[in-house]
GROMACS .gro file of C-alpha atoms in nm:
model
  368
    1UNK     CA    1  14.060   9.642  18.134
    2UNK     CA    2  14.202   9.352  17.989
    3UNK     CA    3  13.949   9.466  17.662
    4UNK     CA    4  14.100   9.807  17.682
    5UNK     CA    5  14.452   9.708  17.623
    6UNK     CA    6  14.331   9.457  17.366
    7UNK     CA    7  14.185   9.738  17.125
    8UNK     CA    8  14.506   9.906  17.222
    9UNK     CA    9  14.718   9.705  17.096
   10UNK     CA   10  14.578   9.682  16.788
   11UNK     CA   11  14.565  10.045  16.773
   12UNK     CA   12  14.916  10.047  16.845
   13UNK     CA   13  15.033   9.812  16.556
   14UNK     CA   14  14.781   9.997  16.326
   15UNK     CA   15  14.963  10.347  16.424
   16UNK     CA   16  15.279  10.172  16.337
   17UNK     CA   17  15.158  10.062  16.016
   18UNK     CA   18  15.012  10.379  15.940
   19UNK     CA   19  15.316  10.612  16.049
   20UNK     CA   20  15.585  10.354  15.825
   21UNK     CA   21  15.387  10.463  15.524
   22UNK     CA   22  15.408  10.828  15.614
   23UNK     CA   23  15.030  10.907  15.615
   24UNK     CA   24  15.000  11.230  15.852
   25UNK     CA   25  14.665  11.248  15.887
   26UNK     CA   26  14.544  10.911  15.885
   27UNK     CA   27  14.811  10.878  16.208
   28UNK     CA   28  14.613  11.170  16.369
   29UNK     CA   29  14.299  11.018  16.335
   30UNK     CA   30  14.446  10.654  16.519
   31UNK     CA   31  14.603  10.883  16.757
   32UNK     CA   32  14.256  11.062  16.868
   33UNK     CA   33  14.060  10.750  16.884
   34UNK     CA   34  14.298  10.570  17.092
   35UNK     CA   35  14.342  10.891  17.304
   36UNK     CA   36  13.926  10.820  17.418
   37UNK     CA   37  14.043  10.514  17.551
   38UNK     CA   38  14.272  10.632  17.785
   39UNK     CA   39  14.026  10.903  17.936
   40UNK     CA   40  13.881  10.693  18.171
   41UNK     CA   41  14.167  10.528  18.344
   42UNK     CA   42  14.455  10.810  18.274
   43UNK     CA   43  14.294  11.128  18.148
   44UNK     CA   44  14.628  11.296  18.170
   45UNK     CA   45  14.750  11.057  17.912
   46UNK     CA   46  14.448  11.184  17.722
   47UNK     CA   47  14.514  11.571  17.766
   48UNK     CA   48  14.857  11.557  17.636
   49UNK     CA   49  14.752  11.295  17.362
   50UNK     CA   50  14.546  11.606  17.266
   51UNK     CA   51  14.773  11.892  17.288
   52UNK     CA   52  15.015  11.680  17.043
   53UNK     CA   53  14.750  11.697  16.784
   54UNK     CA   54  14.672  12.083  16.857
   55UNK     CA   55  15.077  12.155  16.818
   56UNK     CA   56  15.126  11.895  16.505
   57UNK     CA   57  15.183  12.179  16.211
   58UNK     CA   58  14.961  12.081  15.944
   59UNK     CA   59  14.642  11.815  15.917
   60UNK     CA   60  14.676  11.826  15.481
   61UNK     CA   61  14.766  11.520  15.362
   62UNK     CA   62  14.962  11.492  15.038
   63UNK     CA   63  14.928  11.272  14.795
   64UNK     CA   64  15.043  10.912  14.928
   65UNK     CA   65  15.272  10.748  14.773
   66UNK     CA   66  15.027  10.503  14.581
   67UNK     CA   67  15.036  10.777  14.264
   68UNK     CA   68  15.341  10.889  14.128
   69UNK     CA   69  15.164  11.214  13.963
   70UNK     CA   70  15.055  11.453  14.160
   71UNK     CA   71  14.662  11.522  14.125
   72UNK     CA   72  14.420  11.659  13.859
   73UNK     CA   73  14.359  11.980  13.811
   74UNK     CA   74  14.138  12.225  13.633
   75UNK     CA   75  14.348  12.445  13.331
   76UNK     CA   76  14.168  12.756  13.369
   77UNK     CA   77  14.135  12.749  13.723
   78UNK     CA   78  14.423  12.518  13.845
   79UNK     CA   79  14.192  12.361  14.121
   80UNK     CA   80  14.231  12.005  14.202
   81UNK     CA   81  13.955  11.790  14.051
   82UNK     CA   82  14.036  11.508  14.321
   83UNK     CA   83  14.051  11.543  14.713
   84UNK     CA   84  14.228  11.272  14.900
   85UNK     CA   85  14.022  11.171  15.167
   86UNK     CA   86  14.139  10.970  15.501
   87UNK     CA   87  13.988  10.593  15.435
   88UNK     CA   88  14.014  10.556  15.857
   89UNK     CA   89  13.674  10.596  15.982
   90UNK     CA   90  13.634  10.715  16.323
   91UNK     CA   91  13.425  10.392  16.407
   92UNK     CA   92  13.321  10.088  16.282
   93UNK     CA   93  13.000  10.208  16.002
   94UNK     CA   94  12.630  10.118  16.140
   95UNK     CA   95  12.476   9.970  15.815
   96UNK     CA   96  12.183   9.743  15.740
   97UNK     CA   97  12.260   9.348  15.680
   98UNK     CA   98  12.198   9.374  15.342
   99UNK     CA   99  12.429   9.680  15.302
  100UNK     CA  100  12.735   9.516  15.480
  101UNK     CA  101  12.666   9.198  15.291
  102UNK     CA  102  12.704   9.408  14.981
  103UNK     CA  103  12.998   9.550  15.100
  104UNK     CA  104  13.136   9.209  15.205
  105UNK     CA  105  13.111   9.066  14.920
  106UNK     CA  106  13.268   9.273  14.747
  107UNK     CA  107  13.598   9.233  14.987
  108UNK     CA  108  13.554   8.888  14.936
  109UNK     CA  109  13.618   8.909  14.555
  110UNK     CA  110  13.860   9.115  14.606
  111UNK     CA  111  14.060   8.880  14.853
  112UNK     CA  112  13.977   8.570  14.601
  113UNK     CA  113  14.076   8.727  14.267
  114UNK     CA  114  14.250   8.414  14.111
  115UNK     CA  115  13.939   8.169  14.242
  116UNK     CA  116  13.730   8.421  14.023
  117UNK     CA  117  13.987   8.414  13.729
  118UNK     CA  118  13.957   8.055  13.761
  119UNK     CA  119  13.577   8.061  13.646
  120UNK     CA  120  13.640   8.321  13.384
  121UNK     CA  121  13.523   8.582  13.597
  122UNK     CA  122  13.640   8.930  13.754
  123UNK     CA  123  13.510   9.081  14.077
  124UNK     CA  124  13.326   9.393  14.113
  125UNK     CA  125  13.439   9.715  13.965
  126UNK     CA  126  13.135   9.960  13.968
  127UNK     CA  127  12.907   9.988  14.309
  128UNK     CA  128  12.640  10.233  14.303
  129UNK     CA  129  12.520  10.377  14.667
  130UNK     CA  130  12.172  10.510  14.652
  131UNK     CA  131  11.971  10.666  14.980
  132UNK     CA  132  11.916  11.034  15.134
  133UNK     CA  133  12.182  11.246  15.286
  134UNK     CA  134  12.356  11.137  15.615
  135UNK     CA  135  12.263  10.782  15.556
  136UNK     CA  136  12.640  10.644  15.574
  137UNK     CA  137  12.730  10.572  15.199
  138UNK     CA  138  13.066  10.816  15.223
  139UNK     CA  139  13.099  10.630  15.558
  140UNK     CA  140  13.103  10.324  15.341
  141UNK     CA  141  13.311  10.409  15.104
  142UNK     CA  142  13.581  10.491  15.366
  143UNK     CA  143  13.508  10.169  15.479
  144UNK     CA  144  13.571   9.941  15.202
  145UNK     CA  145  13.877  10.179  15.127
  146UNK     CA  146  14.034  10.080  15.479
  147UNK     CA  147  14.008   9.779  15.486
  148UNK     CA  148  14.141   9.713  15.098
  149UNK     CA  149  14.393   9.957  15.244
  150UNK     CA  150  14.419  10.193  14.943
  151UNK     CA  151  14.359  10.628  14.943
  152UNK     CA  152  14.013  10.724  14.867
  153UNK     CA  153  14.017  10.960  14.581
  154UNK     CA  154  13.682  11.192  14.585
  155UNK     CA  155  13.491  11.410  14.287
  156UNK     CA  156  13.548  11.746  14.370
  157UNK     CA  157  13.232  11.923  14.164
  158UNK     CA  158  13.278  12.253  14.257
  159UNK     CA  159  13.656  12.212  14.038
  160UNK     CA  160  13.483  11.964  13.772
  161UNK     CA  161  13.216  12.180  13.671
  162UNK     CA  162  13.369  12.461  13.426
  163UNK     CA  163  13.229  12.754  13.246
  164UNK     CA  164  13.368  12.660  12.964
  165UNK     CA  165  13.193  12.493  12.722
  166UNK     CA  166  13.354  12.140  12.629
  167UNK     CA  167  13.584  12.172  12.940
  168UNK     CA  168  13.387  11.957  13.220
  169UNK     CA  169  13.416  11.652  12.984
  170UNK     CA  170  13.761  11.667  12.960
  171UNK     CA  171  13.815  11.741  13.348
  172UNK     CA  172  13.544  11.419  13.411
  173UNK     CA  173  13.810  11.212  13.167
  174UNK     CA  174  14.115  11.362  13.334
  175UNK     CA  175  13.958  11.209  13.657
  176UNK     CA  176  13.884  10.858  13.551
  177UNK     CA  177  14.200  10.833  13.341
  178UNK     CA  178  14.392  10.977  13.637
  179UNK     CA  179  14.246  10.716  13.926
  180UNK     CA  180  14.222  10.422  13.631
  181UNK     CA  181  14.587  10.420  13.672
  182UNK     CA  182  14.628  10.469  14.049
  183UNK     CA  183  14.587  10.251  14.235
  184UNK     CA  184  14.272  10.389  14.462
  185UNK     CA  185  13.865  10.353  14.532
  186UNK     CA  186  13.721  10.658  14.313
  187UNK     CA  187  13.403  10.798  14.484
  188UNK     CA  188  13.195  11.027  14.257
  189UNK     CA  189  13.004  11.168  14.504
  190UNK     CA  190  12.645  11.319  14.405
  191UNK     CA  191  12.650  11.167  14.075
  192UNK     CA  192  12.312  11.292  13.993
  193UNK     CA  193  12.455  11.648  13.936
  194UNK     CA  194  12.665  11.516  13.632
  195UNK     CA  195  12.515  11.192  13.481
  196UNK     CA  196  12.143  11.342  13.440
  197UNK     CA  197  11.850  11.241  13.241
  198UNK     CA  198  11.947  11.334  12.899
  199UNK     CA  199  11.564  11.372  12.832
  200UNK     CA  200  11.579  11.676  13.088
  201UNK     CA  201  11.489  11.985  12.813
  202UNK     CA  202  11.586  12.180  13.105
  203UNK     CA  203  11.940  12.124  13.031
  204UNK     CA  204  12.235  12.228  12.772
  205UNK     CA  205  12.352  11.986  12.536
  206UNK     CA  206  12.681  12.003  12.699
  207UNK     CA  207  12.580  11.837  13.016
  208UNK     CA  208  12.361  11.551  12.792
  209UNK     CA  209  12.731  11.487  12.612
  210UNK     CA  210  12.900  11.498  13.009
  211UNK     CA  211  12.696  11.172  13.050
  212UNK     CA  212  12.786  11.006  12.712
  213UNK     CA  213  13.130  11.088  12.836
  214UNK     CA  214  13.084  10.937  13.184
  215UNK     CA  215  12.929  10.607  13.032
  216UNK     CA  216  13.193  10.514  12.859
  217UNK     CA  217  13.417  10.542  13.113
  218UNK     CA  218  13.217  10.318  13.357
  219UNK     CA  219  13.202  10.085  13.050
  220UNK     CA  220  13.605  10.103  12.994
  221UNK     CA  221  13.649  10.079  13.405
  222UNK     CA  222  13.952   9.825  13.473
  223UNK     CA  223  13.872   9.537  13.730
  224UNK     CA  224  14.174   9.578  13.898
  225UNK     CA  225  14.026   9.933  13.989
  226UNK     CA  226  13.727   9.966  14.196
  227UNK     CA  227  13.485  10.265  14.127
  228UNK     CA  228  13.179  10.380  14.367
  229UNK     CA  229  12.945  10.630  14.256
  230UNK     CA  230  12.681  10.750  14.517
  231UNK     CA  231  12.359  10.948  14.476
  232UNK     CA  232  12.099  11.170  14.620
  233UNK     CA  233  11.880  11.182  14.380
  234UNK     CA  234  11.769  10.895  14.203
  235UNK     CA  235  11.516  11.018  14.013
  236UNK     CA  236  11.762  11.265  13.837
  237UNK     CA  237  11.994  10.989  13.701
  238UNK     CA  238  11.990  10.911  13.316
  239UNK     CA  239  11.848  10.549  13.332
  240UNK     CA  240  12.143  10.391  13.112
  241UNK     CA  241  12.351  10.506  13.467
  242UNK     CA  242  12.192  10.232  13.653
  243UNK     CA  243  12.304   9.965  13.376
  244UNK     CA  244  12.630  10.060  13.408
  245UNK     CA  245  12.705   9.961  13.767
  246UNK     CA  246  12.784   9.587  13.885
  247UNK     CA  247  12.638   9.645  14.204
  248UNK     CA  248  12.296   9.865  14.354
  249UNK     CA  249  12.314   9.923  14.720
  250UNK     CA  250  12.010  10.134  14.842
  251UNK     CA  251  12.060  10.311  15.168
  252UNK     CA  252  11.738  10.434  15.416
  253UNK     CA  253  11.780  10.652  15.754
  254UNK     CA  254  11.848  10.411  16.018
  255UNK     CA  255  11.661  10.190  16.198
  256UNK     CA  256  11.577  10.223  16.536
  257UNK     CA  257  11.846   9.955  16.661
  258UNK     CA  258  12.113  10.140  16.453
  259UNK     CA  259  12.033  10.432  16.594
  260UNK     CA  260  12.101  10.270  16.957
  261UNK     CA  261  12.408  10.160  16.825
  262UNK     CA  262  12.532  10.515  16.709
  263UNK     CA  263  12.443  10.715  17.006
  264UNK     CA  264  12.618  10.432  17.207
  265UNK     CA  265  12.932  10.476  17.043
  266UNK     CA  266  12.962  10.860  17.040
  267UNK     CA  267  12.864  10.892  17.429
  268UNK     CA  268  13.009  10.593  17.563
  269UNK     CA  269  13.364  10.766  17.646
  270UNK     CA  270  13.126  11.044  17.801
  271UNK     CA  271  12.816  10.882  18.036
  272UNK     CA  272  12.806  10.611  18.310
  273UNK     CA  273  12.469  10.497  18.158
  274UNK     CA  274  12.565  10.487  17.785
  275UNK     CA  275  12.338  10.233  17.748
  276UNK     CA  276  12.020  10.329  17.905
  277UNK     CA  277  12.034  10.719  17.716
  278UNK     CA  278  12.117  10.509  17.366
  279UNK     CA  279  11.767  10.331  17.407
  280UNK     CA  280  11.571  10.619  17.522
  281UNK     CA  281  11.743  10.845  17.271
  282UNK     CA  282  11.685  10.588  16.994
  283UNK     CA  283  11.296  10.693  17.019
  284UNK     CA  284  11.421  11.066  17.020
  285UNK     CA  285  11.611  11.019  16.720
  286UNK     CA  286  11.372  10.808  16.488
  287UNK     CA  287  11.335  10.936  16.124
  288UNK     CA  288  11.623  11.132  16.150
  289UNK     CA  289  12.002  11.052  15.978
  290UNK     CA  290  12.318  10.929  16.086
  291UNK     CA  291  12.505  11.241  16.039
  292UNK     CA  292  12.190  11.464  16.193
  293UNK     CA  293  12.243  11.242  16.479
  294UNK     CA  294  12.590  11.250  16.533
  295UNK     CA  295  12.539  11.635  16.464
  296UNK     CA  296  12.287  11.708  16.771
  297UNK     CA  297  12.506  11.529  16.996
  298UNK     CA  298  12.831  11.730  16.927
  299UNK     CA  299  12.578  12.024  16.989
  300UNK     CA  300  12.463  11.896  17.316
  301UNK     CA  301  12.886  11.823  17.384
  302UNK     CA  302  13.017  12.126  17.324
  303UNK     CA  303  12.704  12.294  17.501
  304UNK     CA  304  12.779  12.119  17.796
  305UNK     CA  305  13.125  12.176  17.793
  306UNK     CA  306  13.076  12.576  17.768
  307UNK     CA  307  12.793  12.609  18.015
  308UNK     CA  308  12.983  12.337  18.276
  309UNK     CA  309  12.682  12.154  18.325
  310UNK     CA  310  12.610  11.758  18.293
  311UNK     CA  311  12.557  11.598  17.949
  312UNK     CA  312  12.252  11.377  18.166
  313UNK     CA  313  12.073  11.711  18.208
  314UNK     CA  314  12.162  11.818  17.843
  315UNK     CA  315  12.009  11.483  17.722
  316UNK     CA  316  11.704  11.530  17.930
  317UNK     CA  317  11.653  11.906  17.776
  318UNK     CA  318  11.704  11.698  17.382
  319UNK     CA  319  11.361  11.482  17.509
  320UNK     CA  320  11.162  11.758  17.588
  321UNK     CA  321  11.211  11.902  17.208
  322UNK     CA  322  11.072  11.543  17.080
  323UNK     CA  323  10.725  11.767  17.084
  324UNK     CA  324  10.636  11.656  16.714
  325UNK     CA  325  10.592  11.298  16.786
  326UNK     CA  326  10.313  11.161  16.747
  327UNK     CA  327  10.121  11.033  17.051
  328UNK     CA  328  10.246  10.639  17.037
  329UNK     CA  329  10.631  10.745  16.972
  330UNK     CA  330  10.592  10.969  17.293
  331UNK     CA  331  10.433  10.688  17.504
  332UNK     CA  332  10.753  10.445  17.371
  333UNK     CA  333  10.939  10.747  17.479
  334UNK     CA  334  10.808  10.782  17.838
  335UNK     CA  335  10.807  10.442  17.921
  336UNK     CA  336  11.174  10.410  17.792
  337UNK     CA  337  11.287  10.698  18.050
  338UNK     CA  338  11.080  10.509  18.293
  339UNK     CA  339  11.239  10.128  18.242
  340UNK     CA  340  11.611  10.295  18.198
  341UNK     CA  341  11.573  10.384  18.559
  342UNK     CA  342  11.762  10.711  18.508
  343UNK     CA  343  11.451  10.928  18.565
  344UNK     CA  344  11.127  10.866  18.789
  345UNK     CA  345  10.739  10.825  18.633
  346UNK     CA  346  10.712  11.192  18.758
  347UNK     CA  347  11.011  11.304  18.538
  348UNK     CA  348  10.912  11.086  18.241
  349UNK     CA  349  10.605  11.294  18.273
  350UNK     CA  350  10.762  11.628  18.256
  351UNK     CA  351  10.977  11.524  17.971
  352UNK     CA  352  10.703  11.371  17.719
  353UNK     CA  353  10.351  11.517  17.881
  354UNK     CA  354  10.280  11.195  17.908
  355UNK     CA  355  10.065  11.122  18.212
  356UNK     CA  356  10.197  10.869  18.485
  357UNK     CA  357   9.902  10.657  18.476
  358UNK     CA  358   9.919  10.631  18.088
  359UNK     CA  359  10.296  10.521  18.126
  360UNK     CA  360  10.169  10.307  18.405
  361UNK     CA  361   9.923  10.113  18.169
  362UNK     CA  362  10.155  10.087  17.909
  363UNK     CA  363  10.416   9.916  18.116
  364UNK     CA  364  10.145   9.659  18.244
  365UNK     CA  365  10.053   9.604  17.904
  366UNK     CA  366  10.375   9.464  17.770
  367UNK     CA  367  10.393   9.288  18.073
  368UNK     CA  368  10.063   9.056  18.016
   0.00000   0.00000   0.00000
């Protein structure tokens, strides 16, 4: 309890904060997480928490008051070339050490800018995230946006990339002039779809001068600004990209402690044994992505919710599709059902095909 009203309070003074600088959505989002807290101990606190955010009239956000001009947009096509995304994460991000070191580091700088001016230096103003889909580099950049407390400004491709010859270039320098003088973090999201290898025969000569474009840019990047560029597809990027940025950070799919860590968080407002599921699920889930992850269990929610039957028994029908593991991963699996004490030998069994006596072994084996 006395934890509770701790996190609530900061919550609290955080909504206040928040709501002073007139930030609709970002108040939303403090509002739902803190609204999870309450279930347990006052769920009708909870329900009408909710049905405020269900009447509030609009979840767009307009553009905070950290710009004076109102966004980018295309000529022909008058679409923005920016979206403003919320920089409050719904949770704390799950990343490898080396990852949040990065990341730290860089808030570090940030924090000791005259120590660095001191030395002649100037702290980091280009990161590049590298890793597959769903790995947690947008998560990131959120992240480092919240807690430098300024907007995230995102690449919106789909209003970037014209038809007209000559006219993505200009759009790419109406975005980088536009957040070189606001003061935001600039995430150019799948950068590997404008900055390719200029080698590429495949492609126009209009797209090869896009990425002469975009290099000088990066080059001319203030340090007062801070600019993250994250990619896909590594092997697609023009090799003088890489120069370019201050900082690499490679991202993989998460490990199988991360994993434990994610499950825990989005079913801990929803299971007794939050912790025993997170281990056995953490087998269930290996190889696969943060957002994958957090995908399946929304599923398995919302499935629950309709149908009015137990998440427990949804979780249990999720380990019985783990049928293309190999033969080790479903023994780890089996014996983790068995040691979380939320199923017997007999229902490990059913769940993984793995026979009692095998489980039995294996137990006995770690033992000695």
């Amino acid at each position: 309890m006395d934890q509770i009203l701790k996190d609530l309070s900061i919550d609290f003074i955080q909504l206040a904060r928040t709501a002073l600088t007139g930030r609709q959505q970002d108040v939303q989002l403090i509002i739902h997480r803190a609204s999870k807290k309450f279930k347990e101990f006052n769920p009708e606190l909870t329900e009408s928490l909710i049905a405020l955010l269900h009447e509030s009239p609009t979840r767009t956000t307009p553009l905070r008051k950290h710009a004076e001009t109102p966004l980018p947009v295309d000529l022909d096509s008058r679409l923005q070339l920016l979206r403003l995304e919320s920089n409050i994460p719904d949770h704390e991000p799950i990343l490898a050490d080396r990852i949040q070191s990065g990341l730290n580091q860089v808030l570090s700088e940030r924090r000791n800018t005259k120590a660095l001016l001191k030395h002649g230096l100037n702290p980091t103003k280009s990161i590049l995230f590298n890793g597959p889909p769903g790995v947690g580099k947008t998560m990131a950049a959120k992240w480092i946006a919240a807690k430098l407390n300024k907007p995230l400004l995102i690449l919106d491709l789909a209003a970037v990339m014209s038809s007209f010859l000559g006219r993505t270039g200009n759009n790419i320098r109406f975005v980088l002039d536009y957040a070189k003088n606001t003061d935001c973090i600039l995430l150019l999201d799948e950068l590997d779809a404008i900055a390719k290898r200029r080698d590429d025969s495949t492609e126009i000569g209009e797209l090869k001068r896009l990425v002469t474009v975009l290099l000088q840019e990066i080059d001319d990047w203030p340090s007062t600004g801070l600019l993250i560029a994250a990619t896909n597809h590594p092997d697609l990027l023009d090799p003088a990209v890489w120069r370019r940025f201050e900082m690499v950070l490679n991202f993989d799919n998460p490990s199988t402690e991360q994993i434990e860590q994610q499950v825990n968080v989005l079913l801990r407002d929803y299971l007794k044994q939050t912790d025993e599921w997170s281990k056995i699920l953490s087998h269930v889930f290996f190889g696969s992505s943060f957002s994958e992850i957090e995908r399946q269990i929304n599923q398995l929610r919302r499935s629950a919710a309709v149908e009015g039957a137990s998440l427990d028994t949804k979780l249990e029908q999720l380990v019985t599709l783990g049928s293309d593991m190999t033969k080790d991963q479903k023994i780890e699996l089996a014996r983790a059902l068995y040691d979380s004490g939320i199923v017997s030998q007999r229902r490990a069994q059913q769940l993984t095909g793995v026979a009692r006596e095998t489980i039995r072994k294996n137990i006995k084996k770690i033992k000695n």
